[in-house]
XYZ file of N, CA and C in Angstrom:
723
model
N 84.047 102.490 85.860
C 83.700 102.019 84.955
C 84.861 102.170 84.308
N 86.087 102.701 84.568
C 87.209 102.301 83.647
C 87.763 100.851 84.107
N 88.149 100.651 85.483
C 88.050 99.361 86.185
C 87.411 98.453 85.187
N 85.840 98.954 85.812
C 84.592 98.052 85.235
C 85.023 97.381 83.862
N 85.369 98.300 82.925
C 84.919 97.492 81.792
C 87.002 96.572 81.488
N 87.561 97.391 81.647
C 89.334 96.809 81.695
C 88.574 95.597 82.022
N 87.718 94.907 83.295
C 87.404 93.593 83.951
C 87.034 92.772 83.305
N 85.848 93.368 82.240
C 85.262 92.420 81.558
C 85.609 91.935 80.885
N 86.384 92.704 79.901
C 87.736 92.702 78.693
C 88.568 91.196 79.039
N 88.760 91.227 80.391
C 90.023 90.343 81.087
C 89.219 89.335 81.234
N 87.907 89.050 81.803
C 86.601 88.397 81.798
C 86.259 87.786 80.858
N 86.764 87.566 79.572
C 85.901 86.939 78.764
C 87.895 86.384 77.909
N 88.428 87.356 77.957
C 89.573 86.301 77.480
C 89.878 85.490 78.426
N 90.030 85.202 79.900
C 89.975 84.133 81.004
C 89.423 82.970 80.522
N 88.266 83.012 79.418
C 87.726 82.099 79.122
C 88.472 80.633 78.173
N 89.488 82.304 77.265
C 90.371 81.667 76.129
C 91.152 81.001 77.508
N 91.961 82.245 77.958
C 92.719 81.033 79.190
C 92.547 79.539 79.284
N 91.161 79.349 79.527
C 90.820 78.452 80.642
C 91.037 76.568 79.505
N 90.901 77.545 78.362
C 90.447 76.356 76.875
C 91.911 75.753 76.660
N 93.027 77.242 77.281
C 94.362 76.826 76.742
C 94.867 75.872 77.884
N 94.639 76.239 78.941
C 95.343 75.395 79.733
C 94.865 73.716 79.583
N 93.383 73.812 80.261
C 93.120 72.271 80.140
C 93.601 71.084 78.678
N 93.677 71.588 77.559
C 94.442 71.638 76.670
C 95.990 71.180 76.811
N 96.742 72.385 77.028
C 98.237 72.598 77.461
C 98.468 71.879 78.538
N 98.614 71.836 79.647
C 98.119 71.405 81.146
C 97.984 70.005 81.722
N 96.392 69.537 80.733
C 96.033 68.077 80.371
C 97.026 67.361 79.620
N 98.009 67.875 78.408
C 98.482 67.005 77.470
C 99.827 66.554 78.696
N 100.146 67.909 79.183
C 101.497 67.459 80.313
C 101.212 66.445 81.405
N 100.160 66.747 82.042
C 99.358 65.939 83.590
C 99.895 64.769 82.621
N 98.774 64.510 81.838
C 98.840 63.184 81.153
C 99.481 62.342 80.628
N 100.569 62.809 79.943
C 101.914 62.209 79.678
C 103.475 62.624 79.936
N 103.697 63.548 81.145
C 105.026 63.859 81.621
C 104.729 64.140 83.196
N 103.487 64.136 83.512
C 103.659 64.092 85.730
C 104.621 62.828 85.685
N 105.427 63.046 87.266
C 105.891 62.288 87.709
C 105.433 62.127 88.863
N 104.211 62.810 89.147
C 103.547 62.003 90.854
C 102.202 62.565 90.016
N 101.245 61.399 91.449
C 100.138 61.896 90.761
C 99.270 62.144 92.138
N 99.066 63.396 92.412
C 98.656 63.710 93.573
C 97.267 64.208 93.637
N 96.601 63.059 94.705
C 95.002 63.166 94.830
C 94.675 64.273 95.763
N 93.616 64.868 94.967
C 92.858 66.317 95.637
C 92.977 66.381 97.384
N 93.184 67.071 98.271
C 92.464 66.845 99.293
C 93.195 68.342 100.354
N 92.728 68.416 101.377
C 92.634 70.196 102.113
C 93.666 70.439 101.678
N 94.725 69.132 102.604
C 96.154 69.404 102.735
C 97.275 69.963 101.208
N 96.787 68.202 100.300
C 97.328 69.168 99.148
C 96.878 70.641 98.105
N 95.948 70.941 98.851
C 95.461 72.273 98.006
C 96.222 73.055 98.722
N 96.367 73.097 100.449
C 97.035 74.123 100.842
C 98.796 74.125 100.425
N 99.145 72.703 100.268
C 100.481 72.971 99.522
C 100.892 74.063 97.772
N 99.607 73.457 98.164
C 99.408 74.009 95.889
C 99.292 75.351 96.221
N 98.629 75.438 96.548
C 98.120 76.699 97.098
C 99.606 78.085 96.988
N 100.080 77.247 97.796
C 102.034 78.194 98.556
C 102.634 78.226 97.591
N 103.036 77.407 96.725
C 103.762 76.824 95.143
C 103.481 77.925 94.598
N 102.108 78.042 94.468
C 101.711 79.218 93.076
C 101.652 80.217 93.879
N 102.032 80.693 94.852
C 101.979 82.061 95.480
C 103.368 82.424 95.241
N 104.190 81.696 95.501
C 105.957 81.746 95.676
C 106.152 81.605 93.810
N 105.471 80.872 92.796
C 105.765 81.178 91.199
C 105.059 82.003 90.604
N 104.223 82.993 91.251
C 103.791 84.135 91.173
C 104.417 85.330 91.486
N 104.857 85.160 92.617
C 105.738 86.340 93.033
C 107.013 86.114 92.175
N 107.271 85.149 91.507
C 108.129 85.584 90.457
C 108.270 85.794 89.095
N 106.809 85.891 89.281
C 106.483 85.880 87.771
C 105.859 87.551 87.677
N 105.344 87.817 89.305
C 105.013 89.734 89.085
C 106.533 90.172 89.010
N 107.179 89.579 89.754
C 108.528 90.511 89.673
C 109.004 90.229 88.367
N 109.198 89.339 87.670
C 109.578 89.908 85.693
C 108.521 90.538 85.490
N 107.424 90.772 86.380
C 106.411 91.575 85.302
C 106.366 93.208 85.130
N 107.158 93.160 86.180
C 107.904 94.753 86.775
C 109.199 95.188 86.005
N 110.037 94.089 85.402
C 111.523 94.202 85.135
C 111.401 94.112 83.690
N 110.296 93.060 82.843
C 110.486 92.669 81.496
C 109.580 93.840 79.794
N 110.043 93.939 79.455
C 109.416 94.863 78.800
C 107.553 93.920 78.318
N 107.653 93.265 77.559
C 106.798 92.538 77.416
C 105.537 92.403 78.800
N 105.887 91.637 79.213
C 105.298 91.100 80.593
C 104.291 92.442 81.277
N 104.833 93.529 81.105
C 105.139 95.080 82.369
C 103.695 95.280 81.123
N 103.787 95.109 79.687
C 102.841 95.605 78.644
C 101.685 94.862 79.467
N 101.908 93.541 79.323
C 100.722 92.558 79.838
C 99.600 93.398 81.648
N 100.972 93.600 82.134
C 100.531 94.117 83.800
C 100.125 95.422 84.045
N 101.125 96.601 83.178
C 100.663 97.992 83.220
C 99.048 98.304 83.160
N 98.432 97.740 82.757
C 96.647 98.335 82.885
C 96.761 98.027 84.667
N 96.708 96.898 85.045
C 96.299 97.184 86.490
C 97.122 98.265 87.425
N 98.009 98.385 87.099
C 98.802 100.355 88.091
C 98.764 101.010 87.133
N 97.390 101.389 86.412
C 97.517 102.269 85.487
C 96.548 102.880 86.500
N 95.578 102.911 86.956
C 94.642 103.382 87.526
C 95.382 104.330 89.201
N 95.021 105.739 89.109
C 95.312 106.581 90.036
C 94.728 106.749 91.189
N 94.216 105.659 91.901
C 93.104 105.948 92.851
C 94.012 104.510 93.030
N 93.176 104.175 94.570
C 93.382 102.860 95.222
C 91.720 102.223 95.866
N 91.122 101.660 95.006
C 90.396 100.907 95.853
C 89.705 99.967 95.201
N 88.263 99.442 95.594
C 88.709 97.579 95.306
C 88.141 97.606 93.999
N 87.552 98.483 93.047
C 87.293 97.739 91.851
C 88.935 97.606 90.745
N 90.040 98.394 91.355
C 91.249 98.470 91.100
C 91.746 97.837 91.047
N 91.242 96.208 92.548
C 91.545 95.264 92.225
C 90.810 94.181 90.461
N 90.049 94.545 90.030
C 89.432 93.979 89.029
C 90.592 94.425 87.729
N 91.017 95.731 87.591
C 91.035 95.985 86.526
C 92.616 95.471 86.178
N 92.026 94.480 85.562
C 93.564 93.254 85.132
C 93.434 93.369 83.555
N 94.612 93.149 82.783
C 94.393 93.117 81.159
C 93.973 92.096 80.313
N 94.103 91.819 79.296
C 93.176 91.023 78.675
C 94.449 89.736 78.118
N 95.683 90.667 78.730
C 97.198 89.279 78.507
C 97.544 89.387 79.555
N 97.267 89.505 80.652
C 98.059 88.896 82.277
C 97.695 87.767 82.474
N 96.537 87.029 82.872
C 96.213 85.959 82.924
C 96.707 85.457 81.694
N 96.673 85.249 80.348
C 97.369 83.975 80.067
C 99.113 84.072 80.281
N 99.154 85.435 80.534
C 100.913 85.237 80.480
C 101.160 84.550 81.860
N 100.736 84.570 82.709
C 100.552 84.271 83.816
C 100.823 82.584 84.072
N 99.970 81.538 83.572
C 99.908 80.718 83.518
C 101.400 80.062 82.932
N 102.197 80.751 81.520
C 103.794 79.903 81.927
C 104.411 79.829 82.845
N 104.261 79.830 84.255
C 105.065 79.372 84.857
C 104.029 78.585 86.070
N 103.383 78.345 85.935
C 102.383 77.607 86.492
C 102.518 75.619 86.353
N 103.272 75.377 84.693
C 103.408 74.831 84.472
C 103.992 73.303 85.626
N 104.713 73.877 85.498
C 105.667 72.633 86.546
C 105.443 72.219 87.623
N 103.739 72.358 88.523
C 103.081 71.817 89.333
C 102.524 70.982 88.635
N 101.778 70.775 87.180
C 101.824 69.548 86.614
C 102.573 68.688 86.785
N 103.817 68.861 85.682
C 104.669 67.445 85.785
C 104.749 67.005 87.668
N 104.318 67.838 88.849
C 104.585 67.399 89.588
C 103.912 66.701 89.629
N 102.701 66.363 89.825
C 101.333 66.156 89.727
C 100.083 66.393 90.104
N 100.414 67.765 90.409
C 98.557 68.279 90.578
C 97.485 68.318 88.921
N 96.915 68.409 89.264
C 95.289 68.054 88.270
C 95.242 69.651 87.770
N 95.393 69.577 86.247
C 95.191 70.847 85.947
C 93.828 72.094 86.130
N 92.475 70.955 86.772
C 91.590 71.918 86.986
C 91.844 72.119 88.251
N 92.656 71.538 89.044
C 93.342 71.807 90.804
C 93.675 73.342 90.233
N 94.820 72.738 89.399
C 95.742 74.243 89.680
C 95.069 75.832 89.238
N 94.221 75.906 87.981
C 93.197 76.614 87.317
C 91.972 77.029 88.955
N 91.538 76.130 89.940
C 90.332 76.920 91.267
C 91.624 77.597 91.822
N 93.511 76.529 92.196
C 94.091 76.759 93.165
C 94.348 78.533 92.517
N 94.607 78.643 91.125
C 94.734 80.138 90.480
C 94.123 80.643 90.771
N 92.420 81.005 90.696
C 91.402 81.612 90.707
C 91.426 82.124 92.667
N 91.744 81.548 93.484
C 91.621 81.465 95.159
C 92.737 81.961 95.228
N 93.627 82.144 95.118
C 94.728 83.067 94.594
C 94.981 84.387 94.673
N 94.223 84.541 93.603
C 93.440 85.762 93.143
C 92.994 86.392 94.020
N 91.765 85.633 94.388
C 90.391 86.137 95.112
C 90.666 86.766 96.441
N 92.159 86.376 96.894
C 92.446 86.291 98.203
C 94.142 87.663 98.147
N 93.969 87.916 97.068
C 94.563 89.099 96.854
C 94.232 90.609 96.615
N 92.617 90.399 96.060
C 91.207 91.545 96.052
C 91.195 92.524 97.153
N 91.320 91.920 97.600
C 90.587 92.639 99.356
C 91.901 93.441 99.678
N 92.733 93.764 99.338
C 93.951 94.503 99.233
C 94.395 95.598 99.017
N 93.210 95.845 97.842
C 92.968 97.309 96.587
C 92.475 98.276 97.495
N 92.743 99.006 99.299
C 91.992 99.758 99.532
C 92.791 100.440 100.230
N 92.815 102.039 100.747
C 93.335 102.674 101.654
C 92.554 102.996 102.845
N 91.447 101.909 103.363
C 90.153 102.375 104.425
C 90.905 101.268 105.556
N 92.105 100.194 105.352
C 92.407 98.942 106.467
C 93.570 99.541 106.172
N 93.970 100.197 107.877
C 95.285 100.372 107.849
C 96.339 99.219 108.785
N 97.284 99.220 109.416
C 98.094 98.335 109.130
C 97.602 97.515 110.098
N 98.337 95.975 109.723
C 97.362 94.773 110.846
C 98.739 93.979 111.613
N 98.927 94.585 112.463
C 100.386 94.482 113.204
C 99.515 92.847 113.747
N 100.521 91.247 113.178
C 100.789 90.435 113.228
C 100.763 89.790 112.106
N 99.352 90.091 111.762
C 98.772 89.360 110.537
C 100.183 89.533 108.999
N 100.499 91.128 109.427
C 101.155 91.498 108.852
C 102.637 90.950 108.495
N 102.746 90.187 109.274
C 104.080 89.512 109.709
C 104.307 88.359 108.584
N 103.664 87.837 107.976
C 103.754 86.305 107.825
C 102.560 86.568 106.158
N 101.197 87.139 105.596
C 100.425 87.434 105.383
C 100.774 89.328 103.869
N 100.685 89.406 103.463
C 100.036 90.673 102.681
C 99.187 90.910 102.947
N 99.808 92.398 103.259
C 97.704 93.255 103.581
C 97.958 94.871 102.775
N 96.676 95.051 103.192
C 96.393 96.334 101.939
C 97.615 97.517 102.899
N 98.029 97.427 103.250
C 99.605 98.556 103.067
C 100.696 98.302 102.415
N 100.352 96.624 102.653
C 101.810 96.298 101.849
C 101.551 96.792 100.242
N 100.370 95.980 99.965
C 100.029 96.361 98.317
C 99.372 97.653 98.113
N 99.876 98.894 98.812
C 99.861 100.236 98.365
C 101.004 100.957 98.107
N 101.586 100.366 98.425
C 103.814 100.848 98.229
C 103.529 99.914 96.802
N 103.122 98.366 97.123
C 103.293 98.107 95.802
C 102.350 98.968 94.424
N 101.481 99.497 94.242
C 101.437 100.806 93.581
C 101.346 101.550 94.129
N 102.443 101.608 94.105
C 103.198 103.215 93.937
C 104.131 104.191 93.303
N 104.461 105.169 92.310
C 105.559 105.407 91.857
C 106.345 106.053 93.226
N 106.333 106.405 94.061
C 107.446 107.010 94.479
C 108.339 105.971 94.212
N 109.519 107.113 94.569
C 111.053 106.879 94.196
C 111.204 105.510 95.271
N 111.039 105.328 97.170
C 111.539 104.645 97.670
C 110.189 103.139 97.775
N 108.717 103.342 96.656
C 107.905 102.195 96.973
C 108.283 101.258 95.486
N 109.140 101.565 94.679
C 108.846 101.630 93.351
C 109.609 99.631 93.572
N 108.719 98.778 93.185
C 109.553 97.955 92.387
C 109.306 97.248 93.916
N 108.138 97.047 94.879
C 107.951 96.597 96.269
C 107.503 95.514 96.407
N 107.045 94.767 96.749
C 106.241 93.731 97.731
C 105.196 92.826 96.507
N 106.114 92.157 96.250
C 105.257 91.255 94.301
C 104.328 89.742 95.147
N 104.154 90.106 96.694
C 103.550 88.544 97.271
C 102.021 88.789 96.548
N 101.710 87.966 96.524
C 100.155 88.017 96.483
C 99.033 87.383 97.597
N 99.236 86.264 98.472
C 98.912 86.511 99.892
C 99.853 85.870 100.415
N 101.254 85.508 100.689
C 102.596 86.177 101.388
C 103.825 87.377 101.727
N 103.572 87.966 102.110
C 104.863 88.869 102.092
C 105.799 88.337 102.747
N 105.884 86.939 103.260
C 107.344 86.497 103.240
C 108.757 86.411 101.974
N 107.488 86.521 100.701
C 108.571 86.014 99.580
C 109.607 87.115 98.928
N 108.858 88.763 99.627
C 109.390 89.399 99.388
C 110.705 89.661 100.951
N 110.467 89.089 101.821
C 111.633 89.516 102.708
C 112.336 88.694 102.571
N 112.385 87.504 102.382
C 112.918 86.371 101.593
C 113.689 87.006 100.795
N 113.396 87.459 99.355
C 114.044 88.011 98.318
C 114.682 89.502 97.864
N 114.624 90.242 99.784
C 114.786 91.775 99.337
C 113.767 92.408 98.574
N 112.747 92.242 98.335
C 111.908 93.122 97.763
C 110.651 93.782 99.080
N 110.929 94.048 99.925
C 110.050 93.825 100.871
C 109.785 95.690 101.660
N 108.578 96.002 101.536
C 109.409 97.638 101.962
C 107.290 98.091 102.456
N 107.730 98.441 103.566
C 106.969 98.619 105.324
C 106.117 100.023 104.531
N 105.025 100.810 105.012
C 104.585 101.649 104.031
C 104.827 102.460 104.956
N 105.460 103.910 104.917
C 105.975 104.976 105.695
C 104.239 106.090 105.937
N 104.159 106.119 107.589
C 102.985 107.364 107.413
C 103.642 108.180 106.929
N 104.376 108.722 106.799
C 104.858 110.110 105.993
C 105.107 110.650 104.882
N 104.677 109.154 104.467
C 105.228 109.339 102.886
C 104.106 108.747 101.868
N 103.077 109.676 101.455
C 101.879 108.803 101.020
C 101.903 108.790 99.830
N 101.777 107.603 99.502
C 101.546 107.116 98.333
C 100.616 107.735 96.757
N 101.635 107.733 96.328
C 101.362 108.155 94.839
C 101.343 107.394 93.929
N 99.897 106.916 93.157
C 99.453 105.575 92.470
C 99.018 106.442 90.981
N 99.819 105.181 90.430
C 99.475 105.649 88.921
C 101.015 104.815 87.747
N 101.082 105.351 86.637
C 102.283 104.945 85.775
C 103.197 105.962 85.773
N 104.207 105.479 84.919
C 104.622 106.889 84.500
C 104.242 107.274 82.822
N 104.753 106.135 82.402
C 103.621 106.148 81.206
C 102.311 105.930 81.066
N 101.890 107.007 81.474
C 99.934 106.837 81.917
C 99.510 106.827 80.409
N 98.195 106.035 80.201
C 97.389 106.030 78.991
C 96.574 107.175 78.554
N 96.996 108.165 79.410
C 95.522 109.554 80.101
C 94.165 109.258 79.167
N 93.942 108.447 79.603
C 92.204 107.656 79.135
C 92.011 107.247 79.912
N 90.561 106.574 80.203
C 89.485 106.514 80.987
C 88.870 104.701 79.964
N 89.446 104.337 78.920
C 88.888 103.831 78.356
C 89.571 102.580 77.859
N 88.988 101.443 78.356
C 89.644 100.520 78.268
C 90.594 99.467 77.536
N 90.155 99.833 76.583
C 90.959 99.534 75.035
C 92.284 100.139 75.852
N 92.602 101.481 75.777
C 93.291 102.478 75.123
C 94.601 101.999 75.961
N 93.527 101.480 77.442
C 94.406 100.991 79.306
C 95.189 100.196 78.837
N 94.249 98.867 77.679
C 95.024 97.663 77.577
C 96.528 97.553 77.338
N 96.353 98.531 76.035
C 97.295 98.946 75.094
C 98.074 99.666 74.760
N 98.321 100.035 76.028
C 99.168 101.227 76.458
C 100.100 101.093 75.871
N 101.168 100.216 76.225
C 102.464 99.704 76.800
C 102.585 98.927 75.238
N 101.698 98.309 74.754
C 102.310 97.859 73.403
C 102.212 98.567 73.079
N 101.737 99.680 72.468
C 101.990 100.541 71.192
C 103.143 101.269 71.689
N 103.428 101.498 72.595
C 105.333 101.808 73.293
C 106.346 101.385 72.835
N 106.259 99.689 72.898
C 106.874 98.979 72.846
C 106.864 98.239 70.884
N 105.765 98.906 70.276
C 105.849 98.492 68.895
C 106.232 100.010 68.340
N 105.916 100.974 68.788
C 106.263 102.246 68.126
C 108.071 102.445 68.051
N 109.259 102.097 69.091
C 110.270 101.462 69.659
C 110.568 100.057 67.843
N 109.815 99.731 68.099
C 110.377 98.382 67.751
C 110.386 98.635 66.162
N 109.107 99.663 65.244
C 109.522 99.651 64.021
C 110.235 101.086 63.628
N 110.647 101.584 64.594
C 111.659 103.378 64.661
C 113.088 101.972 64.692
N 113.483 101.794 64.927
C 114.667 100.455 65.723
C 115.153 100.216 63.934
N 116.580 100.296 63.974
C 117.289 100.263 62.551
C 117.892 98.617 63.090
N 117.836 98.297 63.963
C 118.257 96.921 63.800
C 117.787 95.516 64.054
N 116.885 94.832 63.053
C 116.378 93.326 63.253
C 116.709 93.363 65.043
N 117.292 92.742 65.585
C 117.999 92.355 66.597
C 117.580 93.128 67.493
N 117.064 94.205 67.269
C 116.765 95.577 68.009
C 115.620 95.075 68.253
N 115.071 95.204 67.053
C 113.042 94.729 66.872
C 112.823 93.676 67.711
N 113.538 92.892 67.601
C 113.428 91.294 68.633
C 113.236 91.720 70.081
N 114.488 91.977 70.256
C 114.904 92.082 71.549
C 114.483 92.580 72.603
N 114.246 94.338 71.771
C 112.685 94.830 72.855
C 111.673 94.353 73.667
N 111.438 93.558 72.989
C 109.856 92.903 73.749
C 110.780 92.311 75.220
N 111.712 91.940 74.951
C 112.825 91.041 76.464
C 113.508 92.157 77.234
N 113.487 92.831 76.794
C 114.900 93.735 77.664
C 114.110 94.436 79.166
N 114.637 94.907 79.990
C 114.493 95.743 80.555
C 113.632 96.630 80.551
N 112.869 97.115 81.226
C 111.979 98.296 81.591
C 113.198 99.277 81.071
N 112.868 100.629 80.078
C 113.744 101.412 79.506
C 115.028 101.791 79.112
N 114.807 100.270 78.374
C 115.949 99.705 77.031
C 115.503 100.537 76.348
N 115.981 100.602 75.702
C 115.390 101.689 73.535
C 116.196 100.956 72.948
N 116.280 101.451 71.057
C 116.828 100.591 70.790
C 118.258 101.363 70.353
N 119.239 100.677 69.772
C 119.904 101.590 69.909
C 119.931 102.976 69.043
N 119.548 103.454 68.072
C 119.465 104.670 67.317
C 118.282 105.473 67.965
N 117.537 104.398 69.110
C 116.039 105.748 69.680
C 117.299 106.368 71.368
N 117.603 105.430 72.120
C 118.675 105.728 72.581
C 119.696 106.976 73.631
N 118.955 108.212 74.701
C 119.569 108.748 74.567
C 120.692 109.431 74.977
């Protein structure tokens, strides 16, 4: 119920995100595009691969930059792994994710096609959230799979910040974030700063509250600003241990 409630809030925000995307991306496509790419099966496949590549970097930054982790943390807050966790997305995650896809408009992909392709990409990553599917030899060489995504959700030291790809695992293999699931080490799910609540509101804004508390307590205006954009674990100088 906690995951489902979080999903409902996220879907309501998606209506706002869709409106913003069509306005901003629409303007960029109308006035700044270099080419015009017509919709076709081939162009959609290329678009999907491009979105997955950009998402890899956004996802990786989401685990290393405070404000992006605040948006992404609700998805990791479950201490279970099942298909409902795939719906457990924050109200701000989708908004932030579209901050990286805009170059595709300049290339010439239509805004509505980009939005549709991001939905397909999101759907193709949904089935990874399960403990019922084991290793998938062959398939896992290129594609992401439940085994890899269980690692991604783990707080075990060896599993932290691994396997950021959504459709493809090759990005992780190329950029040094690949980690297979160890059959001898069970994945422990959750986050370190856990909201300790099943309330979707608490889950959505848990890490924002932590950052805001440190922001208010910081004795430097520069620290109050940069805390939002610093790496995870960074604290204002007067609060650092």
